[in-house]
XYZ file of C-alpha atoms in Angstrom:
713
model
C -48.077 -68.580 200.486
C -44.748 -68.581 198.842
C -44.573 -65.158 199.078
C -44.767 -64.654 203.026
C -42.519 -67.968 202.659
C -39.664 -65.992 201.130
C -40.354 -63.520 202.680
C -40.125 -64.629 206.411
C -36.756 -66.625 205.385
C -35.369 -63.479 204.102
C -35.669 -62.063 207.432
C -34.348 -64.732 209.365
C -30.984 -63.911 208.593
C -31.473 -60.752 210.147
C -34.200 -60.407 213.024
C -34.281 -56.652 213.700
C -36.571 -54.558 215.828
C -37.127 -51.240 216.254
C -36.324 -50.769 220.394
C -37.930 -46.948 220.688
C -35.351 -44.745 222.913
C -37.168 -43.474 225.479
C -37.616 -39.277 226.074
C -40.004 -38.944 228.153
C -39.555 -36.657 231.287
C -39.714 -38.071 233.876
C -40.338 -35.713 236.678
C -43.335 -34.418 234.829
C -44.786 -38.424 235.016
C -47.460 -38.632 238.166
C -46.615 -41.949 238.206
C -44.033 -43.733 241.164
C -40.869 -44.755 239.387
C -41.812 -48.186 240.041
C -42.942 -47.988 236.207
C -39.534 -47.446 234.862
C -37.934 -49.785 237.486
C -40.761 -52.502 235.780
C -38.360 -51.805 232.409
C -35.048 -53.735 233.792
C -36.729 -56.731 236.448
C -36.241 -59.391 234.886
C -39.404 -59.914 232.937
C -40.062 -59.746 229.278
C -40.672 -55.771 229.307
C -41.533 -54.244 225.466
C -42.203 -50.538 225.651
C -43.925 -47.878 222.730
C -43.575 -44.419 223.072
C -46.448 -42.433 222.825
C -44.293 -40.725 219.383
C -44.449 -43.962 218.334
C -47.765 -44.423 218.589
C -48.635 -40.666 217.598
C -46.791 -41.842 213.953
C -49.963 -43.966 212.823
C -52.103 -42.809 214.808
C -54.827 -41.726 211.837
C -58.237 -42.928 213.452
C -56.871 -46.889 213.697
C -57.133 -47.920 217.260
C -54.743 -49.110 219.765
C -54.525 -52.433 218.727
C -53.903 -51.717 215.308
C -51.430 -49.462 216.720
C -49.596 -51.952 218.662
C -49.441 -54.396 215.345
C -45.942 -54.804 214.731
C -45.049 -55.161 218.842
C -43.189 -58.691 219.644
C -46.401 -61.857 219.939
C -48.408 -59.188 219.181
C -51.668 -59.923 216.072
C -54.340 -58.171 215.569
C -57.851 -58.092 214.138
C -60.760 -55.331 213.382
C -64.514 -56.526 213.356
C -64.698 -53.825 210.033
C -61.871 -55.183 208.668
C -60.396 -51.854 209.559
C -58.898 -51.680 212.608
C -61.342 -48.951 213.771
C -64.709 -49.659 215.435
C -64.685 -53.548 217.661
C -60.998 -54.038 217.404
C -58.804 -57.004 219.624
C -55.218 -57.799 219.896
C -54.122 -61.038 221.317
C -50.207 -61.809 222.340
C -48.460 -65.292 222.565
C -52.005 -66.047 220.978
C -53.747 -64.996 224.585
C -56.825 -62.226 223.658
C -57.297 -59.459 226.527
C -59.184 -61.352 228.808
C -56.158 -62.955 229.293
C -53.805 -59.852 229.557
C -53.818 -57.294 232.003
C -54.259 -53.678 231.041
C -54.340 -50.793 233.348
C -54.545 -46.069 232.993
C -51.967 -45.262 235.104
C -52.427 -48.472 237.293
C -55.876 -48.302 236.957
C -57.818 -52.084 235.430
C -59.660 -51.163 232.494
C -60.520 -54.997 231.752
C -64.051 -55.305 232.850
C -64.816 -57.457 234.989
C -67.477 -59.646 234.247
C -65.561 -60.230 230.803
C -62.130 -59.832 231.737
C -62.662 -57.809 228.202
C -61.158 -54.573 227.044
C -63.200 -52.727 225.084
C -61.175 -50.555 222.581
C -63.866 -48.608 220.819
C -65.291 -47.335 223.940
C -62.618 -45.544 224.631
C -61.981 -43.579 220.760
C -58.390 -42.028 220.254
C -56.956 -42.579 223.305
C -53.392 -42.515 221.770
C -53.758 -39.047 221.872
C -53.664 -38.914 224.853
C -50.574 -41.837 225.658
C -47.700 -40.633 227.067
C -46.254 -44.416 226.755
C -47.656 -47.942 226.360
C -44.985 -51.278 228.451
C -45.914 -54.856 227.347
C -44.628 -57.450 229.552
C -45.823 -60.781 227.751
C -45.509 -63.346 230.284
C -46.875 -63.577 233.808
C -44.648 -59.809 234.459
C -45.101 -58.090 237.287
C -47.514 -57.567 239.428
C -49.873 -54.739 239.641
C -53.828 -53.446 241.028
C -55.077 -55.036 238.144
C -56.440 -58.570 237.228
C -54.122 -61.235 237.763
C -52.245 -61.154 234.704
C -52.925 -64.180 232.726
C -50.388 -64.088 229.602
C -49.386 -60.146 229.321
C -49.841 -57.071 230.991
C -50.586 -53.356 229.405
C -50.239 -50.195 230.848
C -51.492 -47.253 228.968
C -49.083 -43.969 230.916
C -51.071 -40.877 229.912
C -49.903 -37.664 229.264
C -49.432 -34.940 232.090
C -50.960 -31.555 230.946
C -47.842 -28.743 228.724
C -45.684 -26.778 231.454
C -46.320 -23.897 228.945
C -49.868 -23.587 227.049
C -50.674 -24.700 223.455
C -53.025 -25.400 220.793
C -53.405 -28.270 218.229
C -55.555 -30.154 215.559
C -55.407 -33.112 213.534
C -57.164 -34.319 210.642
C -57.193 -36.942 208.868
C -59.585 -38.728 205.627
C -58.992 -41.932 203.878
C -60.477 -44.233 202.747
C -64.090 -46.207 203.816
C -65.246 -42.861 204.618
C -63.048 -43.001 207.802
C -62.535 -39.280 208.881
C -60.658 -38.192 212.510
C -61.126 -34.681 213.926
C -58.762 -34.314 217.266
C -58.596 -30.694 218.460
C -56.087 -30.334 221.587
C -54.957 -27.885 223.992
C -53.231 -26.195 227.149
C -53.203 -23.732 229.568
C -49.391 -24.363 230.661
C -48.968 -23.245 234.315
C -50.597 -20.960 235.648
C -52.319 -19.580 239.180
C -48.674 -19.131 240.531
C -46.937 -22.276 238.004
C -49.383 -24.879 240.213
C -51.738 -25.740 237.893
C -51.834 -26.825 234.057
C -54.432 -28.331 232.183
C -55.180 -29.682 229.432
C -57.916 -31.153 227.072
C -58.640 -32.759 224.141
C -62.156 -33.682 222.448
C -62.051 -36.439 219.001
C -64.673 -37.375 217.085
C -64.309 -40.101 214.834
C -66.730 -41.970 211.282
C -65.955 -44.616 209.332
C -68.321 -47.247 206.699
C -66.435 -49.271 207.362
C -64.504 -52.596 204.724
C -67.695 -55.122 205.826
C -70.876 -54.238 204.252
C -72.214 -51.377 206.656
C -70.159 -51.857 209.326
C -70.187 -47.866 209.764
C -69.173 -46.632 213.129
C -69.763 -42.739 214.803
C -67.349 -42.474 217.808
C -67.043 -39.445 219.772
C -64.840 -38.860 222.929
C -63.276 -36.257 225.465
C -59.479 -36.337 228.231
C -59.652 -33.224 231.135
C -56.545 -33.910 232.602
C -55.574 -31.472 235.854
C -52.840 -31.246 237.325
C -52.008 -29.085 240.624
C -48.383 -28.647 242.920
C -48.777 -27.628 245.986
C -45.377 -28.081 246.385
C -42.468 -29.541 245.662
C -43.991 -32.630 248.107
C -47.163 -32.426 246.999
C -49.024 -33.179 244.332
C -52.658 -34.078 242.993
C -53.552 -34.857 239.669
C -57.661 -35.654 238.046
C -58.382 -37.297 234.923
C -61.766 -37.338 232.684
C -61.941 -39.585 230.666
C -65.850 -39.856 228.011
C -65.860 -41.783 225.537
C -69.400 -42.603 223.314
C -69.590 -44.683 220.378
C -72.599 -45.752 217.255
C -71.485 -49.145 215.858
C -73.227 -50.901 213.617
C -73.050 -54.452 214.377
C -71.025 -56.800 212.374
C -70.346 -59.656 215.112
C -70.855 -62.824 212.779
C -68.153 -62.788 210.313
C -68.899 -64.783 206.902
C -68.754 -69.019 206.518
C -66.395 -70.195 203.782
C -68.817 -70.012 200.854
C -69.238 -66.600 201.202
C -65.996 -65.851 201.671
C -65.035 -66.457 198.487
C -68.290 -64.675 196.698
C -69.121 -62.439 198.629
C -66.637 -61.687 200.877
C -67.567 -57.981 202.676
C -71.467 -59.524 202.965
C -72.512 -58.980 206.474
C -75.497 -61.115 207.821
C -76.513 -59.256 210.300
C -79.485 -57.245 210.334
C -80.754 -59.561 208.415
C -84.870 -58.882 207.896
C -86.049 -61.565 205.731
C -90.161 -62.743 205.024
C -91.889 -65.329 205.570
C -90.383 -67.608 203.549
C -87.086 -66.771 204.842
C -85.475 -64.989 202.265
C -83.138 -61.766 203.268
C -85.161 -58.894 201.610
C -84.098 -55.822 203.630
C -81.690 -54.481 205.949
C -82.547 -53.031 209.821
C -81.235 -49.762 209.498
C -80.757 -49.530 213.408
C -78.839 -52.680 214.339
C -76.249 -51.708 216.506
C -74.482 -51.220 219.396
C -74.910 -48.131 221.666
C -72.464 -47.654 224.751
C -71.161 -44.617 226.342
C -68.613 -44.369 229.391
C -66.805 -42.125 231.622
C -64.144 -42.150 233.116
C -62.762 -40.531 236.491
C -59.633 -40.574 238.347
C -58.558 -38.511 241.455
C -54.675 -38.890 242.532
C -52.294 -37.768 245.496
C -48.938 -37.877 244.974
C -46.768 -37.281 248.804
C -42.879 -37.828 248.902
C -42.679 -37.946 252.251
C -38.976 -37.563 253.058
C -36.138 -40.664 252.975
C -37.341 -42.073 250.109
C -40.722 -42.878 250.458
C -43.123 -42.282 247.941
C -46.631 -42.609 247.169
C -49.435 -42.565 245.145
C -53.300 -42.756 245.947
C -55.606 -42.966 243.614
C -59.634 -43.284 244.033
C -61.729 -44.600 240.521
C -65.150 -44.105 239.255
C -66.153 -45.020 235.439
C -69.631 -45.371 235.234
C -70.839 -47.585 231.833
C -74.736 -47.994 230.446
C -75.068 -48.725 226.621
C -77.264 -51.565 224.731
C -77.092 -53.065 221.624
C -80.751 -53.101 219.192
C -81.429 -56.122 216.766
C -83.677 -57.245 214.739
C -84.381 -60.879 215.489
C -86.230 -63.554 212.705
C -88.588 -66.033 213.387
C -88.156 -65.503 217.004
C -90.303 -68.171 219.682
C -91.359 -65.121 221.356
C -91.406 -67.621 224.994
C -88.266 -66.303 225.871
C -89.624 -63.010 225.622
C -92.147 -64.147 228.039
C -94.688 -62.715 225.322
C -96.064 -66.037 223.715
C -99.475 -64.583 225.203
C -99.338 -62.402 222.167
C -98.843 -65.775 219.541
C -97.876 -69.047 219.295
C -96.024 -68.922 216.274
C -92.733 -67.462 216.027
C -92.340 -63.753 214.650
C -89.894 -60.669 213.974
C -89.103 -58.527 216.379
C -86.429 -55.718 217.799
C -85.115 -56.039 220.949
C -82.588 -53.886 222.984
C -79.931 -55.284 225.428
C -78.721 -53.169 227.995
C -75.588 -52.460 229.961
C -75.689 -50.404 233.194
C -72.810 -50.793 235.475
C -70.947 -49.277 237.964
C -66.995 -49.509 238.940
C -65.422 -47.729 241.536
C -62.109 -48.307 244.415
C -58.974 -46.669 245.002
C -55.455 -47.774 244.641
C -52.819 -47.412 246.720
C -48.973 -47.597 245.354
C -46.059 -46.963 247.837
C -42.431 -46.765 246.608
C -38.474 -47.007 248.586
C -35.867 -47.264 245.904
C -32.825 -46.574 248.931
C -34.274 -48.506 251.528
C -30.123 -49.899 252.354
C -29.766 -51.877 249.685
C -33.275 -52.787 248.870
C -35.410 -51.227 246.372
C -39.330 -51.746 247.770
C -42.853 -51.617 246.401
C -45.762 -51.741 248.125
C -49.317 -51.806 246.678
C -53.546 -52.491 248.042
C -56.263 -51.550 245.732
C -59.954 -52.622 246.295
C -63.063 -51.875 244.465
C -65.985 -52.814 243.934
C -68.805 -53.309 240.611
C -72.376 -53.672 239.908
C -73.570 -54.773 236.854
C -77.075 -54.245 235.338
C -78.035 -56.472 232.755
C -81.491 -56.679 231.683
C -83.311 -56.712 227.686
C -87.118 -55.311 226.090
C -88.333 -56.197 222.557
C -89.477 -52.689 221.243
C -91.641 -54.237 218.169
C -92.883 -57.936 217.689
C -94.238 -57.785 213.471
C -98.511 -58.152 213.072
C -98.938 -57.992 216.588
C -99.938 -54.402 219.324
C -96.790 -54.576 221.081
C -96.099 -51.282 222.344
C -94.715 -52.076 225.894
C -91.236 -50.902 225.654
C -90.162 -50.404 229.032
C -91.632 -54.464 229.757
C -88.128 -56.608 230.828
C -87.732 -60.106 230.206
C -84.888 -60.261 231.881
C -82.924 -58.339 234.534
C -80.142 -59.611 236.781
C -77.419 -57.838 237.856
C -73.663 -58.984 238.651
C -71.296 -57.788 242.031
C -68.122 -58.263 241.807
C -65.122 -57.550 245.100
C -61.712 -57.032 244.376
C -59.311 -56.791 246.884
C -55.736 -56.990 245.755
C -51.991 -56.854 248.280
C -48.462 -56.852 246.604
C -45.017 -56.643 247.776
C -42.306 -56.163 245.710
C -38.265 -56.384 246.501
C -35.433 -56.026 244.018
C -31.594 -56.937 246.149
C -28.609 -55.702 243.817
C -25.425 -57.782 244.558
C -22.619 -56.746 242.458
C -23.249 -57.682 239.447
C -26.354 -59.824 240.298
C -30.258 -58.097 240.877
C -32.416 -60.632 242.973
C -36.032 -60.034 242.387
C -39.178 -61.305 244.772
C -43.100 -60.547 244.297
C -46.176 -61.887 245.938
C -49.803 -61.153 245.378
C -52.827 -61.636 247.173
C -56.217 -61.602 245.831
C -59.816 -61.447 246.975
C -62.288 -62.161 245.165
C -66.433 -62.330 245.980
C -69.052 -62.741 242.951
C -72.479 -62.841 243.266
C -74.947 -62.760 240.015
C -77.892 -62.943 240.327
C -82.220 -62.369 238.968
C -84.131 -58.996 240.171
C -87.104 -58.669 240.887
C -89.761 -60.962 237.916
C -85.977 -60.681 236.331
C -85.904 -64.566 235.930
C -85.447 -66.218 232.235
C -84.772 -69.741 232.262
C -84.622 -69.462 227.764
C -81.529 -66.343 228.461
C -78.297 -67.328 228.980
C -77.949 -66.784 232.364
C -78.276 -68.456 235.432
C -77.358 -66.757 238.470
C -73.588 -68.159 240.581
C -71.868 -67.327 243.854
C -67.969 -67.958 244.234
C -65.294 -66.715 246.010
C -61.967 -67.057 245.411
C -58.222 -66.336 247.069
C -55.835 -66.971 244.829
C -51.771 -66.248 245.847
C -49.246 -65.090 243.369
C -45.612 -65.741 243.400
C -42.510 -64.358 241.386
C -39.265 -64.182 241.842
C -36.170 -63.496 239.134
C -32.603 -62.770 238.723
C -30.715 -60.544 236.890
C -27.077 -60.892 235.745
C -25.312 -57.704 234.262
C -22.067 -58.702 232.132
C -21.593 -54.866 231.391
C -23.745 -51.724 230.438
C -24.551 -53.411 227.276
C -25.732 -56.641 227.850
C -27.849 -58.552 230.509
C -28.832 -61.914 231.318
C -32.272 -62.803 233.181
C -34.459 -65.148 234.165
C -37.743 -65.034 235.912
C -40.721 -68.000 237.364
C -43.937 -66.579 238.037
C -47.582 -68.102 239.189
C -51.321 -66.607 238.206
C -54.606 -68.300 239.429
C -57.269 -66.130 238.065
C -61.709 -66.260 238.733
C -63.368 -67.557 235.489
C -65.564 -65.099 234.118
C -69.010 -64.062 233.379
C -70.601 -66.122 230.316
C -67.662 -69.199 230.890
C -70.372 -70.155 234.078
C -73.310 -69.600 232.019
C -72.332 -71.459 228.316
C -71.369 -74.988 229.270
C -73.160 -76.189 231.604
C -71.201 -77.092 234.612
C -69.381 -74.588 237.166
C -66.263 -73.565 235.543
C -62.418 -74.015 238.056
C -60.286 -71.049 238.501
C -56.512 -71.406 235.796
C -53.737 -71.385 237.138
C -50.007 -70.761 235.808
C -46.685 -70.962 235.976
C -44.393 -69.046 233.886
C -41.499 -69.816 232.736
C -38.640 -66.734 230.992
C -35.149 -66.953 230.228
C -33.528 -63.932 228.173
C -30.642 -62.381 227.249
C -31.353 -58.204 226.199
C -28.271 -56.401 223.592
C -28.054 -52.682 224.109
C -26.431 -49.979 222.093
C -26.973 -48.979 218.041
C -27.287 -52.987 217.588
C -30.382 -53.942 220.306
C -31.305 -57.629 220.089
C -33.699 -59.361 222.986
C -34.284 -62.821 222.820
C -36.117 -64.792 224.896
C -36.981 -68.296 225.239
C -41.010 -69.067 227.564
C -42.401 -72.156 229.026
C -46.211 -71.804 230.175
C -47.572 -74.220 232.293
C -51.083 -74.267 232.561
C -54.333 -76.505 234.417
C -57.288 -75.599 233.836
C -57.208 -73.110 231.435
C -60.151 -71.397 230.266
C -59.678 -72.028 226.032
C -62.028 -70.795 223.425
C -63.896 -73.757 221.797
C -64.514 -71.890 218.304
C -68.159 -71.151 218.760
C -69.359 -67.821 219.647
C -72.206 -66.057 221.749
C -75.416 -64.656 220.857
C -73.066 -60.920 221.080
C -70.429 -62.221 219.710
C -68.076 -63.397 223.007
C -65.704 -66.526 222.326
C -67.269 -69.535 224.144
C -64.869 -71.044 226.479
C -64.120 -74.490 228.683
C -61.107 -75.342 231.073
C -58.937 -77.307 229.520
C -56.957 -79.945 232.018
C -53.710 -79.444 230.614
C -51.999 -77.354 228.501
C -49.066 -75.105 227.587
C -47.107 -72.059 225.496
C -44.109 -72.337 224.678
C -41.466 -70.418 221.925
C -39.123 -68.587 221.616
C -39.160 -64.689 221.214
C -36.380 -62.181 218.845
C -36.334 -58.771 218.492
C -33.335 -56.101 217.252
C -32.823 -53.206 215.315
C -29.979 -51.594 213.904
C -29.512 -48.063 213.285
C -27.365 -48.423 209.720
C -27.183 -44.332 209.302
C -27.573 -43.806 213.366
C -30.854 -41.498 213.365
C -31.480 -41.401 209.406
C -31.540 -44.856 208.690
C -33.079 -48.663 210.806
C -33.715 -51.508 209.909
C -35.860 -53.583 212.610
C -37.781 -56.833 213.455
C -39.467 -59.185 215.493
C -40.155 -62.662 215.291
C -42.013 -65.308 217.837
C -41.558 -69.046 216.595
C -44.436 -70.814 219.442
C -46.366 -74.699 219.803
C -49.574 -73.505 221.698
C -51.295 -77.023 222.694
C -53.688 -79.445 225.022
C -51.409 -82.272 226.624
C -55.091 -83.807 225.955
C -57.760 -82.381 224.767
C -61.593 -84.011 225.671
C -64.887 -82.669 224.779
C -68.223 -83.262 225.426
C -70.249 -84.913 221.776
C -74.021 -86.339 221.130
C -75.342 -88.861 219.238
C -78.382 -88.497 217.179
C -80.543 -89.579 220.172
C -79.138 -87.163 222.679
C -76.791 -89.158 224.331
C -73.608 -87.491 225.186
C -69.924 -89.202 226.319
C -66.982 -87.537 226.674
C -63.945 -87.339 223.574
C -60.073 -87.643 223.768
C -58.529 -86.277 220.954
C -55.135 -86.138 222.569
C -52.449 -83.593 222.070
C -53.804 -80.790 220.166
C -53.533 -77.481 218.940
C -55.089 -74.672 221.446
C -57.399 -72.884 218.901
C -56.950 -69.366 217.744
C -53.001 -69.278 218.489
C -51.061 -69.083 215.307
C -47.176 -71.028 215.779
C -44.929 -68.186 213.643
C -45.812 -63.726 214.397
C -43.740 -62.141 212.433
C -43.454 -58.251 212.005
C -39.806 -56.685 209.801
C -38.910 -53.455 208.245
C -36.540 -50.090 207.403
C -37.174 -46.430 208.679
C -35.599 -44.108 206.591
C -34.903 -39.671 206.608
C -34.095 -39.164 203.162
C -33.055 -35.504 204.908
C -34.544 -34.677 208.130
C -38.349 -33.798 207.812
C -39.080 -36.957 205.872
C -40.055 -39.656 207.290
C -40.520 -43.257 204.891
C -41.252 -46.830 206.865
C -41.624 -49.120 205.503
C -43.639 -52.332 207.948
C -44.679 -56.181 207.057
C -46.298 -58.492 209.232
C -47.430 -61.524 208.932
C -48.604 -64.565 211.259
C -49.017 -68.248 210.887
C -51.644 -70.286 210.274
C -54.765 -70.543 213.312
C -57.593 -73.240 213.661
C -60.460 -72.355 214.978
C -61.277 -75.054 216.840
C -59.602 -77.159 219.511
C -59.939 -80.055 217.824
C -57.487 -79.266 214.305
C -60.987 -79.168 212.178
C -60.391 -79.111 208.648
C -62.661 -76.891 207.112
C -62.581 -74.757 210.183
C -59.055 -72.679 210.429
C -56.932 -69.485 209.593
C -54.274 -69.620 206.223
C -51.532 -67.676 207.602
C -50.700 -63.705 205.696
C -48.138 -61.249 205.059
C -49.200 -57.802 205.074
C -47.445 -54.508 204.190
C -47.435 -50.933 205.657
C -46.579 -47.597 204.191
C -45.680 -44.600 205.730
C -44.629 -40.930 204.899
C -44.466 -38.515 207.520
C -43.522 -34.345 206.395
C -42.605 -31.755 208.601
C -42.223 -28.606 206.525
C -40.455 -25.722 208.568
C -44.073 -22.988 207.868
C -45.740 -20.464 209.407
C -43.299 -19.959 212.067
C -45.390 -23.162 213.090
C -44.748 -25.017 216.471
C -44.769 -27.988 214.261
C -47.104 -29.287 210.841
C -46.822 -32.682 209.945
C -48.800 -34.286 206.678
C -49.388 -38.360 207.232
C -49.734 -40.837 203.906
C -50.081 -43.912 205.146
C -51.062 -46.958 203.040
C -52.393 -49.822 204.397
C -51.926 -54.089 202.675
C -50.180 -51.484 199.842
C -50.392 -55.609 197.589
C -54.015 -55.714 198.143
C -53.412 -58.522 200.054
C -56.900 -60.773 200.525
C -56.279 -62.253 204.771
C -58.814 -63.044 207.169
C -57.502 -62.206 211.026
C -60.054 -63.968 213.408
C -62.982 -66.950 213.368
C -65.107 -69.106 214.439
C -66.387 -72.692 214.251
C -69.553 -73.232 214.027
C -70.964 -76.422 211.181
C -67.374 -75.188 209.153
C -66.138 -72.228 209.721
C -66.913 -68.191 209.763
C -65.184 -65.743 209.135
C -63.416 -61.976 209.792
C -61.959 -60.500 206.386
C -59.841 -57.820 206.620
C -58.997 -54.553 203.983
C -57.428 -54.298 200.974
C -55.305 -51.437 200.298
C -56.595 -49.037 202.186
C -55.225 -45.094 202.312
C -54.936 -42.476 204.935
C -53.738 -38.798 205.087
C -53.806 -36.317 207.908
C -52.542 -33.522 208.855
C -51.639 -31.738 212.119
C -51.153 -28.059 213.211
C -49.579 -27.122 216.922
C -49.538 -23.608 217.430
């Protein structure tokens, strides 16, 4: 702790962050110029280049690769950044972050979560990522409720190539990636790229292994200078051992790598072994077809139709379960050990249309229209019941379906007047949600109740830039966002949840050059914010409830300085914030089972650190050798909204060292060797948790190493 405070105070005198120079060739992008314009709007934006992502891409998930971005904190169930990982921005997790791939929503429509484990090695197919903090501008995804992340995938190479990336490391981690491209063929009209990746890891937490496979095929057909078609098929398949429960405080002290998932207990409750197939199994196949058209007179459009098929299950060993819940009480009146599977089988499909004109008199205008539907089936089977002859694996003890239909439209306008730029944006969203039992699928003992809900949201936004000169810009913005509850919000609290409402105020200053800096003040004012209670449901999803009025406010600083241009730079960022309920209330029960409302007054929102920082340096001793040293600090976090003394995550400071060497050997187009030492000072820390009869924690790995080689022909 003392070392953390010392280093943080040292950093306070030189708040620096590396802002990547954009070297992407815009003419090769299928996206409209709205993406590049977003960087210049009066909102809080940070761009991460594909080059920067690939520096550290030795198998870890996207959240880990974004760990040094401003206001970002991450966690990993397995403790290594491989498998189930998640990201928070300003204390808000993926359920409040609008994530899109080339403008297509990646958030699951029911949970609003983003399951990076279903998209292994996505970084290898990424051209750049754009992070908007706060409400940001409208897009065709869900409503941003704290931040947006737009992933721009790579277009096919214009020249033929073949590349292999191999890495190995601690906890039996391995990653194999092969990529190849045809270059331009068929009279220079068609180009195709493909990638296949295989990742494996045992994980830091006991039995938290991952077995991941993915591929990506992208084809670009240029009919002429005005018309282009782009097809992408992205597939991911994962099998991971469940590590969703964490450990209590006592186990954390005595056996921090222990994993209670899969325990097999005898009749006396003693653990006698672990079930080897206590796993999560899922595969997801994305299809995107885009038509990009230039109509002349500066009018352009991009129409994308998309379809995603997802199906999977998690298989679990349950101890001493009442068979009534599984509709099997006729087998035995006594609790029994059993093995069950819970399935999700879903289809997501729709279209996105974007139209723009950047030279309409003195205006730049952008329009968007999207419609999509999600059909998700949820059902469960019992595979085995101890001491019985049960063998009907097709019997469904629950069976329900959710249908979610969404329609969204937006219009944006940018007007420049001398040194001022004025921006306006309005979005309309329609949501129709219907969840119901299928035939013979009713089960009142499951965490599901049928519901119907419809929402109509109008989300306006406005902002202004004042460009003092080419290097200095001041900006201010205001935005409104409204969002529907999640599926689990209807199930977990017994009362109908309310839609969330957010007003976001941003004020900032940007300076570019050899010394670059961005200072931003924000105030996010919530009504009926759905916040984590600190409890998890059976599959590890946070249980949330409306909190009345709450706010998040803070200051964000990031900067970089090239001490020796292109050879030696220092960088860093710092976020200081307050995240509060104005008057938190919750329902409590006495010993007789009577409920009442308890008021706690002003409390800290659970899982919201008040300080986040990343800082370090990057040096090229020679043109072929890179050394990058990065530190990450995350402040204390409460596990529940009541600020329990026995339920909080301690602050931590973790340091990583990256070394890359790129010799010119064998006339190869590229040859690189990489060494990444994570948590080089072997700090013991926990990055996530929940509160149930005391704190429960997810420990992260101590010092661990990844090494790799990349060859391009």
